[in-house]
Short mmCIF file of C-alpha atoms and ligand atoms in Angstrom, two decimals:
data_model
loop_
_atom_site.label_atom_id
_atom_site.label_comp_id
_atom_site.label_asym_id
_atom_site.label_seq_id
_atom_site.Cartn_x
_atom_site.Cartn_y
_atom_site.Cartn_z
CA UNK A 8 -69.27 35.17 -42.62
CA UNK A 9 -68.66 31.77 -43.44
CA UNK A 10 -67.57 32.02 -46.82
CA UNK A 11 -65.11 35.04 -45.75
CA UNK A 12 -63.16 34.39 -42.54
CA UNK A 13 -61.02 37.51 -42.60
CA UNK A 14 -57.56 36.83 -42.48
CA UNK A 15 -55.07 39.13 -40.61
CA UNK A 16 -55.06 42.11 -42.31
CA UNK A 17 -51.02 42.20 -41.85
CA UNK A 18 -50.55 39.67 -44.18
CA UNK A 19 -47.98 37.52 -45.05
CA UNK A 20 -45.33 39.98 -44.83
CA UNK A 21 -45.36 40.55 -40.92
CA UNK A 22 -42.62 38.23 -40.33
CA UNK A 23 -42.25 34.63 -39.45
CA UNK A 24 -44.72 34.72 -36.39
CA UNK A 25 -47.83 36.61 -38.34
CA UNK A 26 -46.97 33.80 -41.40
CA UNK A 27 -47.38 30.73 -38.71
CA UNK A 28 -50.55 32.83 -37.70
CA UNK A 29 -52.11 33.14 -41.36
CA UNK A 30 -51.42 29.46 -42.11
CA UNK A 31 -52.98 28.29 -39.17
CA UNK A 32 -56.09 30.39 -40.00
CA UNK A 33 -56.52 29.50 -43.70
CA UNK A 34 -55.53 25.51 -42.64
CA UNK A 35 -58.53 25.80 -40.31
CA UNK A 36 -60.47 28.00 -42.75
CA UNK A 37 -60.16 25.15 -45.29
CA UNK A 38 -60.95 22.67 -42.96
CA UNK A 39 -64.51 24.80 -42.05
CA UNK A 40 -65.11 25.34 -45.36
CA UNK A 41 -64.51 21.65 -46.40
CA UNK A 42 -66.58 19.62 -44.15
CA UNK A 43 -64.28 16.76 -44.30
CA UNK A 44 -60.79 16.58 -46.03
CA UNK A 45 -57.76 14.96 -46.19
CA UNK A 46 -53.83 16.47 -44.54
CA UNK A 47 -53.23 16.17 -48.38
CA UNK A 48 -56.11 17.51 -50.02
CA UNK A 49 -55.57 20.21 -47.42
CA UNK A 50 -51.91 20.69 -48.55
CA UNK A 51 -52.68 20.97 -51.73
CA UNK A 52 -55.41 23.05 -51.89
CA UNK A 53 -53.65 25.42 -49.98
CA UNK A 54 -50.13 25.58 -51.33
CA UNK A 55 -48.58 24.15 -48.10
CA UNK A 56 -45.76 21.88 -47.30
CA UNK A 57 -47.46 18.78 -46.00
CA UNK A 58 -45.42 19.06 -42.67
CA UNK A 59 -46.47 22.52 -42.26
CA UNK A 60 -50.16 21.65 -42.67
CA UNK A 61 -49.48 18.64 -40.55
CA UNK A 62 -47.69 20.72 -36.95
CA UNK A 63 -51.24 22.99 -37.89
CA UNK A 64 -53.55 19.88 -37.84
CA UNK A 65 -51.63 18.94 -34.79
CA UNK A 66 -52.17 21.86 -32.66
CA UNK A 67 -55.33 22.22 -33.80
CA UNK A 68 -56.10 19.27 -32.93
CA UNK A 69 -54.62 19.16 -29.34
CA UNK A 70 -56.74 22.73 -28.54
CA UNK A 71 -60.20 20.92 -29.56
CA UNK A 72 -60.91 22.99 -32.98
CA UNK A 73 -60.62 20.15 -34.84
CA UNK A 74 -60.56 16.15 -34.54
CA UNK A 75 -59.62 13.22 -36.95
CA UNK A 76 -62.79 12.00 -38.64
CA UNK A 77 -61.90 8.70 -40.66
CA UNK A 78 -60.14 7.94 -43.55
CA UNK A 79 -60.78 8.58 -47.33
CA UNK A 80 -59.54 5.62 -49.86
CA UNK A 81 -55.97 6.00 -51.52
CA UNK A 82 -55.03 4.95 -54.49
CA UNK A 83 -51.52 3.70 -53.43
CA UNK A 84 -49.95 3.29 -49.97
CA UNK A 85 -52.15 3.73 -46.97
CA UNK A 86 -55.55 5.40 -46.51
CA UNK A 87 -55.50 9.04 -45.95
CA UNK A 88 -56.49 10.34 -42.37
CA UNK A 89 -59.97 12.85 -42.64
CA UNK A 90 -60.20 15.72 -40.33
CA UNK A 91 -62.93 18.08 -39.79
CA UNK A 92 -64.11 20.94 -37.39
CA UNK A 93 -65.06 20.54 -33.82
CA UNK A 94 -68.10 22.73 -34.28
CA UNK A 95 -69.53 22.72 -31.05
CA UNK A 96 -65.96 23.77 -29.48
CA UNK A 97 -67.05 27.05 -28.68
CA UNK A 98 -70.64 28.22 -28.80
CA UNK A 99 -72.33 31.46 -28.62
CA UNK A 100 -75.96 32.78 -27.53
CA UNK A 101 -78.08 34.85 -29.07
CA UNK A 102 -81.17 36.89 -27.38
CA UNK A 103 -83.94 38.68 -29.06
CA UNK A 104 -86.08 41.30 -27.17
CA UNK A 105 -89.02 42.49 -28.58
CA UNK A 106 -92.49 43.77 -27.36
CA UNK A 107 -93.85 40.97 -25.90
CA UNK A 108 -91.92 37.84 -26.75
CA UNK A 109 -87.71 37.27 -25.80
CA UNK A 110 -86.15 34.37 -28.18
CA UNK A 111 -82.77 33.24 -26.96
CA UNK A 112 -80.57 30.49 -29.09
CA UNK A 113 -77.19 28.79 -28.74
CA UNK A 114 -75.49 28.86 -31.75
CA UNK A 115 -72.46 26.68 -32.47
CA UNK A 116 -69.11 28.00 -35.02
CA UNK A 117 -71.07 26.16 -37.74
CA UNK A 118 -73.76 28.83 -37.15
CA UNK A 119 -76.17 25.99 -36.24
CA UNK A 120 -78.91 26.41 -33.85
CA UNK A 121 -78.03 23.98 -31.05
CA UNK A 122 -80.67 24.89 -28.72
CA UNK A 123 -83.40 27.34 -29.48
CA UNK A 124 -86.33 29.14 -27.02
CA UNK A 125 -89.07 31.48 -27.16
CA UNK A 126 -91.09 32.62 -24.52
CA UNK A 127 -93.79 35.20 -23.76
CA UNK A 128 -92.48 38.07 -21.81
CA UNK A 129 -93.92 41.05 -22.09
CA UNK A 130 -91.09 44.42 -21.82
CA UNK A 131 -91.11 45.97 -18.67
CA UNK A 132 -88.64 48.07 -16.99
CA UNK A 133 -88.84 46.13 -13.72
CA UNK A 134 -86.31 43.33 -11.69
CA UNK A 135 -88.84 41.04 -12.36
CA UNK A 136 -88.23 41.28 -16.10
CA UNK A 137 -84.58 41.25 -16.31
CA UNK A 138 -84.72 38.39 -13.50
CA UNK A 139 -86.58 36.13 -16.30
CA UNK A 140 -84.80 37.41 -19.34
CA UNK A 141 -81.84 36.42 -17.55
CA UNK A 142 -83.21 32.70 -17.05
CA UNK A 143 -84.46 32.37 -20.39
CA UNK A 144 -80.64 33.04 -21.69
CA UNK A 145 -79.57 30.58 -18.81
CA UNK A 146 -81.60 27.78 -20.23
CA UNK A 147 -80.53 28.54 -23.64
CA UNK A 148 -77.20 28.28 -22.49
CA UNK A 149 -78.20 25.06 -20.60
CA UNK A 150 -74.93 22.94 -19.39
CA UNK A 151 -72.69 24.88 -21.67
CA UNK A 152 -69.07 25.38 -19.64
CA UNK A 153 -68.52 29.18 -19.50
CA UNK A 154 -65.05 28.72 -21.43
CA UNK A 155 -66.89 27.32 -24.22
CA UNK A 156 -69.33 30.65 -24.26
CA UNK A 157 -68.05 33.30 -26.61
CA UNK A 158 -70.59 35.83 -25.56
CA UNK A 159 -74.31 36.78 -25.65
CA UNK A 160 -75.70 39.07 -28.13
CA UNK A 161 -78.57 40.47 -27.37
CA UNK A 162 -80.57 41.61 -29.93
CA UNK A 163 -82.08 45.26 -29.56
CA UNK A 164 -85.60 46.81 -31.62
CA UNK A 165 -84.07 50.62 -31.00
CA UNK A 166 -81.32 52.26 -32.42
CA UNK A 167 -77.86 51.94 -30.49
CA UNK A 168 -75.34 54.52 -29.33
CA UNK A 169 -71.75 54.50 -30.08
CA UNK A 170 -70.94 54.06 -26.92
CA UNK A 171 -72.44 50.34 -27.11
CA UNK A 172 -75.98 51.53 -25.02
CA UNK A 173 -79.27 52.54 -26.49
CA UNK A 174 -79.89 55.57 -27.37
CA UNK A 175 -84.16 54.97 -27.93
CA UNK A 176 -86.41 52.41 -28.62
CA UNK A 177 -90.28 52.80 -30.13
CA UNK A 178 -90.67 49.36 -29.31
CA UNK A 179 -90.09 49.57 -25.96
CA UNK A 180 -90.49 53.23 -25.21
CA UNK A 181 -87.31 53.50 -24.05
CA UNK A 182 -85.47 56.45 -24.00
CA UNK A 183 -80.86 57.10 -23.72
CA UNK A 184 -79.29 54.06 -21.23
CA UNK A 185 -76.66 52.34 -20.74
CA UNK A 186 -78.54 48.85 -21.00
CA UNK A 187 -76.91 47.78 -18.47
CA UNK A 188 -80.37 45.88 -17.03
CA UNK A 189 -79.60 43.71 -19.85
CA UNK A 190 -76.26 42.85 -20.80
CA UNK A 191 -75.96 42.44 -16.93
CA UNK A 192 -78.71 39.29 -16.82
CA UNK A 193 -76.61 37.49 -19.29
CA UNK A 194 -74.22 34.91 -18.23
CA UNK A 195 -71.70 35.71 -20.37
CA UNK A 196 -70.35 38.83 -21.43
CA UNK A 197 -72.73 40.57 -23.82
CA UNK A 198 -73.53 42.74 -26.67
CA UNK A 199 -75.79 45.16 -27.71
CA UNK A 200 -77.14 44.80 -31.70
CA UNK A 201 -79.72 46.29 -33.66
CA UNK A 202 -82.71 43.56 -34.44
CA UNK A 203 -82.93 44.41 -38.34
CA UNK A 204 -78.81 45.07 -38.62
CA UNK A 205 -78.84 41.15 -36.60
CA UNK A 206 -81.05 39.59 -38.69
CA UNK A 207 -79.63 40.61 -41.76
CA UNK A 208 -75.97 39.33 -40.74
CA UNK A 209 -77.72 36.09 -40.11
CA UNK A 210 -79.47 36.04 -43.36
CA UNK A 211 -76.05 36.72 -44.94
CA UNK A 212 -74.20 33.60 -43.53
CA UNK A 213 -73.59 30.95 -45.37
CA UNK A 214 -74.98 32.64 -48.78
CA UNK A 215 -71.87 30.85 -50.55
CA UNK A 216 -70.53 33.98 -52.32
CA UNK A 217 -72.19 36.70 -51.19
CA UNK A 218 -70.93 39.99 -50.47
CA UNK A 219 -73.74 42.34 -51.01
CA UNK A 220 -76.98 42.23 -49.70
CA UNK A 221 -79.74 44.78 -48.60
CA UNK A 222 -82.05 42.85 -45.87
CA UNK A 223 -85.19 44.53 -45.67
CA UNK A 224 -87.16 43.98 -42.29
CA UNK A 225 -90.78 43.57 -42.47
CA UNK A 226 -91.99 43.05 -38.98
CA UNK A 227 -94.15 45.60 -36.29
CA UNK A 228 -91.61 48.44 -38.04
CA UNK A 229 -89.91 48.48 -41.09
CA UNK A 230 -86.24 48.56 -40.86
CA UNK A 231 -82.70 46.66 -42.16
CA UNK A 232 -79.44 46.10 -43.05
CA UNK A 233 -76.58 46.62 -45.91
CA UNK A 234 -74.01 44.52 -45.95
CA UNK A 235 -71.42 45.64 -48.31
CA UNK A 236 -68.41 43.89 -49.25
CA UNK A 237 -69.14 41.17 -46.52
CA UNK A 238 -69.76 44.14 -43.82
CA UNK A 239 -72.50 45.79 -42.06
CA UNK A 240 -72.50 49.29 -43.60
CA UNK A 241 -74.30 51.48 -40.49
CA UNK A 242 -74.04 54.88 -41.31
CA UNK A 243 -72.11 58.08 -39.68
CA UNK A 244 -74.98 57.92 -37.05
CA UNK A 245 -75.72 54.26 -37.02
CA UNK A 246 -78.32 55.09 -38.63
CA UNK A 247 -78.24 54.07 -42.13
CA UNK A 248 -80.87 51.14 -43.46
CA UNK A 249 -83.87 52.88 -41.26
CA UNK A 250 -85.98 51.77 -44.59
CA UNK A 251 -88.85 52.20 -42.82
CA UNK A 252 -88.99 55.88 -43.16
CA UNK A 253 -87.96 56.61 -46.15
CA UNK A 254 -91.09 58.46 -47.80
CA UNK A 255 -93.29 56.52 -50.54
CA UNK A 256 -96.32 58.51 -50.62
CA UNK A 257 -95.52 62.25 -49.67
CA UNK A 258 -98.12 63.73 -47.32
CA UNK A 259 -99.56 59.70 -47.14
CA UNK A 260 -100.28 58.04 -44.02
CA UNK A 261 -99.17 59.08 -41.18
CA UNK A 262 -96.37 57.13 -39.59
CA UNK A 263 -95.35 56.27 -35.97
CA UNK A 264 -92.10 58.86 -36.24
CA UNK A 265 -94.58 61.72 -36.55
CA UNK A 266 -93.48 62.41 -40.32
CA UNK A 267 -96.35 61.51 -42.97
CA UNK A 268 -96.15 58.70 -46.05
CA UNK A 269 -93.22 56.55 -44.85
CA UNK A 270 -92.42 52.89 -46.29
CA UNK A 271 -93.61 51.76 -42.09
CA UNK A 272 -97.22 53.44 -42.35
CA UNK A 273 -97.61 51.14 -45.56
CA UNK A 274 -95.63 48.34 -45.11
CA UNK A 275 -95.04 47.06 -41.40
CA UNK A 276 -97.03 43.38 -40.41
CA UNK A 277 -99.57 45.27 -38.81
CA UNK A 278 -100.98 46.79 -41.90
CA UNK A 279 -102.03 42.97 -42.59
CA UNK A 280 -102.40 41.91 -38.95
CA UNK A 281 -104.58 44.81 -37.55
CA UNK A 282 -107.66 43.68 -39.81
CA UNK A 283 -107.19 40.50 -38.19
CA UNK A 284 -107.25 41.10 -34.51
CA UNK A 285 -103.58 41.71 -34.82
CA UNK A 286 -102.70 37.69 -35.82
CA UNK A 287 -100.12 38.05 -39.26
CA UNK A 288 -101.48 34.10 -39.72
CA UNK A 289 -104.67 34.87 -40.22
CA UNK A 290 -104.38 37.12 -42.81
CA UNK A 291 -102.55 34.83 -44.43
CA UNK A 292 -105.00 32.00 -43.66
CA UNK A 293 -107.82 34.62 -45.36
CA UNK A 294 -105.70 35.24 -48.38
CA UNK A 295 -105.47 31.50 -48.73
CA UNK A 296 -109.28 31.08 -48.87
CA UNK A 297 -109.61 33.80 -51.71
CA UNK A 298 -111.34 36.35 -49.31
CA UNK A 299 -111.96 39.47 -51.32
CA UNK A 300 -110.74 41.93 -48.40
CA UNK A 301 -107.46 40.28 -47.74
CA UNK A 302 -106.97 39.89 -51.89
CA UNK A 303 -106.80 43.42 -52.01
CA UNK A 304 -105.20 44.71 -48.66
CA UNK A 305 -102.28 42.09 -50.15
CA UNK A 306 -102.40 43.57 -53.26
CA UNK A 307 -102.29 47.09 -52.07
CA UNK A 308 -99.40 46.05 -49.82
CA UNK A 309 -97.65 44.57 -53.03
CA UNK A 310 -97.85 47.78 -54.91
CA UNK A 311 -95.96 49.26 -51.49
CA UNK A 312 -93.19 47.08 -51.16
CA UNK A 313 -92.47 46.84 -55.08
CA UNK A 314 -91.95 50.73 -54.96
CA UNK A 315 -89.85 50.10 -52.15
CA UNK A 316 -87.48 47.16 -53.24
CA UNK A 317 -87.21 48.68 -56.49
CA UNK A 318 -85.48 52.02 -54.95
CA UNK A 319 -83.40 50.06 -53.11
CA UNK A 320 -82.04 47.69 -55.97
CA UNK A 321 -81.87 50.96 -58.02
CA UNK A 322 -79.89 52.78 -55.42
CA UNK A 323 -77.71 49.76 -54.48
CA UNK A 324 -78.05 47.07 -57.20
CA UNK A 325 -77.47 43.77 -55.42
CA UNK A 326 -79.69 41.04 -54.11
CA UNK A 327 -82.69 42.16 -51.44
CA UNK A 328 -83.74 39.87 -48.63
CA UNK A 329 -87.47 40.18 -47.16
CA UNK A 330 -87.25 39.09 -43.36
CA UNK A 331 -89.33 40.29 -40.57
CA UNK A 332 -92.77 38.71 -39.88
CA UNK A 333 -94.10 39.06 -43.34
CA UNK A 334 -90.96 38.25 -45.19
CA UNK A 335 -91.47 34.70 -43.60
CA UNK A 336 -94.59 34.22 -45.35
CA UNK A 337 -93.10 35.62 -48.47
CA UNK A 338 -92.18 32.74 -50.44
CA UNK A 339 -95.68 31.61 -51.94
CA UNK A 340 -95.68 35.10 -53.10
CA UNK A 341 -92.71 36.10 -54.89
CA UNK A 342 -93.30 35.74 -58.38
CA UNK A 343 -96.01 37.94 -57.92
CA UNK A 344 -93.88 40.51 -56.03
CA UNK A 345 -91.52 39.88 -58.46
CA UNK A 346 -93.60 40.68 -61.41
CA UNK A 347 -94.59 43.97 -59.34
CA UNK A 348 -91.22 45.01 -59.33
CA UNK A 349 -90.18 44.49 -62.52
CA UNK A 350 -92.85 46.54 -63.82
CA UNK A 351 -90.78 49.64 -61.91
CA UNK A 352 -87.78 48.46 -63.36
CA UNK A 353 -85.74 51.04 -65.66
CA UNK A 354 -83.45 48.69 -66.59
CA UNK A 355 -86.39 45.85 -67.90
CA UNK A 356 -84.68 43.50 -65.02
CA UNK A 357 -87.47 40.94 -63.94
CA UNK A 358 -86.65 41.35 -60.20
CA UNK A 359 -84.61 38.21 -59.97
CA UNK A 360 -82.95 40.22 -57.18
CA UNK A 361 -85.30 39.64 -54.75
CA UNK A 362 -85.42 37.19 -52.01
CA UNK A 363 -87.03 35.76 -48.93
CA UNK A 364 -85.49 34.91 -46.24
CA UNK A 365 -84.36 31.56 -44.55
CA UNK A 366 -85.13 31.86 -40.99
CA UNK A 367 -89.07 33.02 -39.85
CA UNK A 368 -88.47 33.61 -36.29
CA UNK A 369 -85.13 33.60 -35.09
CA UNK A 370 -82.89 35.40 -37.70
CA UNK A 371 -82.20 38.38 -35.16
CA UNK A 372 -80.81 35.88 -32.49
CA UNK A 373 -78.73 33.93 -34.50
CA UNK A 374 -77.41 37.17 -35.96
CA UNK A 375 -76.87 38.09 -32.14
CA UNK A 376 -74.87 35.23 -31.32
CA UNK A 377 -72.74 35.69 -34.95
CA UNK A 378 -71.80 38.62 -33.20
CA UNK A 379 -69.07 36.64 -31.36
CA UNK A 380 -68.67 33.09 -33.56
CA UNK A 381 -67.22 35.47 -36.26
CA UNK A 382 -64.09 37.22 -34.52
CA UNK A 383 -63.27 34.16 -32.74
CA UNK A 384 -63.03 32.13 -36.12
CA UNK A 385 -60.70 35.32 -37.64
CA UNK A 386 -58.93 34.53 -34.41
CA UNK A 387 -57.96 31.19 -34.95
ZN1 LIG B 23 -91.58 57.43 -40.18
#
């Protein structure tokens, strides 16, 4: 996470070598975290000789993490020399799978998109399949040298096994395997992670500050993510955040898993969509024009996912993100979620907690690709 590049866990006490190594991670860290900043500023900031910070900029410098980037004005003696990161040094791809669509993106250590894709492909178990997932990662990838690659995450709507397969997919009606179809098309070395659990990592980036965030997954199933503490919490059986059967309306609507009244039966997109030949935009289109029937399928909907986010603020008390397909058409709509929610709230809190998200379609990939930017920036 941007705003937490772990630093060795040793410490400063591991000795002369594991020092150099912490120094060179926070000088780089500071540098990240900076934009743009002076050897001074950065000497200061950080407590460091200016020689030591200087031998750091150096190296740095000479391995293509960071380059000189002007000068800033001094107030005596000669201009100070700016520095800043060499983003695209090392990049990373991400590659969602889902039913019918695969969205791949190469993401740079900034986190930026540099090149984003999505293509039609319905899932098949077949050569044919893997043979164009492949290429659409390739073209993501485009002219990227393979020592600048980190690694492809590819993003997976099923739940994973330990082992680093799948263990079963809905989505796909896929039952145990190794994956290896894949992580073998990729042309990188490669990752499985969960779509929700991805999404939510990417959601979490760059939220200067945060630690703590439950990402709640609103797309064809209900699922998502805790981060605790800056971490992906996931559960003795890698299965914890499966929101989307948690029970709201005992003996309710029956839900995909087999079980009756889970969050999913009342709150995945296609509860909206199916009314509208199974297009999310058109619903929203109809609520837009006032039509009666979407007014209340929205509002019934509403009612749902307030019951929801208020058991999960209650159980975990920290900010809660709305992604998926219907948390990108959230925003118009919050106050009145909002209002929903704090109607269920014990406490009197106005739901202030809640959130949309920032990315509508690609959240899962770029959380993919994270997958690999963040070790390699604790292992500078
Ligand atoms: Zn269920």
């Amino acid at each position: 996470m941007r705003n937490q590049i772990a630093l060795s866990e040793a410490g400063a006490q591991g000795g002369g070598l594991e020092l150099r190594r912490v120094n060179r991670n926070r000088v780089y860290r500071a540098v990240y975290e900076s934009g743009r900043v002076s050897q001074q500023e950065l000497a200061q900031r950080l407590g460091l000789s200016l020689p030591t910070v200087a031998q750091n900029l150096r190296s740095l410098c000479a391995e293509g993490l960071l380059r000189e980037d002007g000068s800033f004005a001094s107030t005596g003696g000669r201009p100070a020399k700016g520095v800043s990161c060499v983003l695209d040094a090392r990049l990373a791809l991400g590659v969602d799978v889902t039913r019918r669509h695969v969205s791949a993106v190469l993401v740079d250590l900034g986190g930026r998109i540099v090149r984003g894709l999505r293509r039609t492909l319905p899932y098949e178990d077949s050569p044919a399949y893997y043979e164009a997932f492949g290429a659409i990662a390739r073209e993501a990838a485009g002219e990227a040298e393979p020592e600048r690659l980190l690694g492809a995450g590819v993003s997976f709507p099923g739940i994973l096994s330990a082992g680093g397969g799948i263990r079963s997919s809905h989505v796909l009606s896929l039952g145990e395997s190794d994956g290896a179809p894949f992580l073998g098309a990729m042309p990188c070395r490669a990752l499985f992670c969960n779509d929700a659990s991805a999404a939510g990592r990417a959601e979490l980036w760059d939220r200067a500050g945060a630690q703590n965030v439950v990402y709640l997954s609103l797309s064809n199933s209900v699922g998502g993510a805790i981060l605790l503490g800056g971490r992906l919490y996931e559960g003795e059986s890698l299965r914890a955040a499966e929101f989307g059967h948690m029970t709201l309306v005992p003996g309710g609507k029956r839900c995909y898993c087999g079980k009756e009244g889970c969050l999913d039966a009342y709150c995945a997109a296609g509860v909206l969509s199916e009314p509208y030949g199974g297009d999310l935009s058109a619903f929203f289109a109809a609520l837009d024009r006032g039509e009666e029937k979407a007014a209340a399928l929205w509002g019934g909907y509403l009612d749902s996912l307030a019951c929801a986010v208020n058991s999960l603020h209650m159980a975990l008390d920290c900010t809660v993100v709305l992604g998926g397909y219907v948390g990108a058409y959230m925003t118009p709509y919050m106050d009145a979620l909002r209002a929903r929610a704090g109607a269920r709230d014990t406490f009197g809190g106005d739901g202030a907690y809640l959130e949309p998200c920032r990315y509508r379609r690609e959240a899962s990939a770029v959380g993919a690709a994270l997958l690999f930017v963040e070790p390699f920036l604790s292992s500078i």
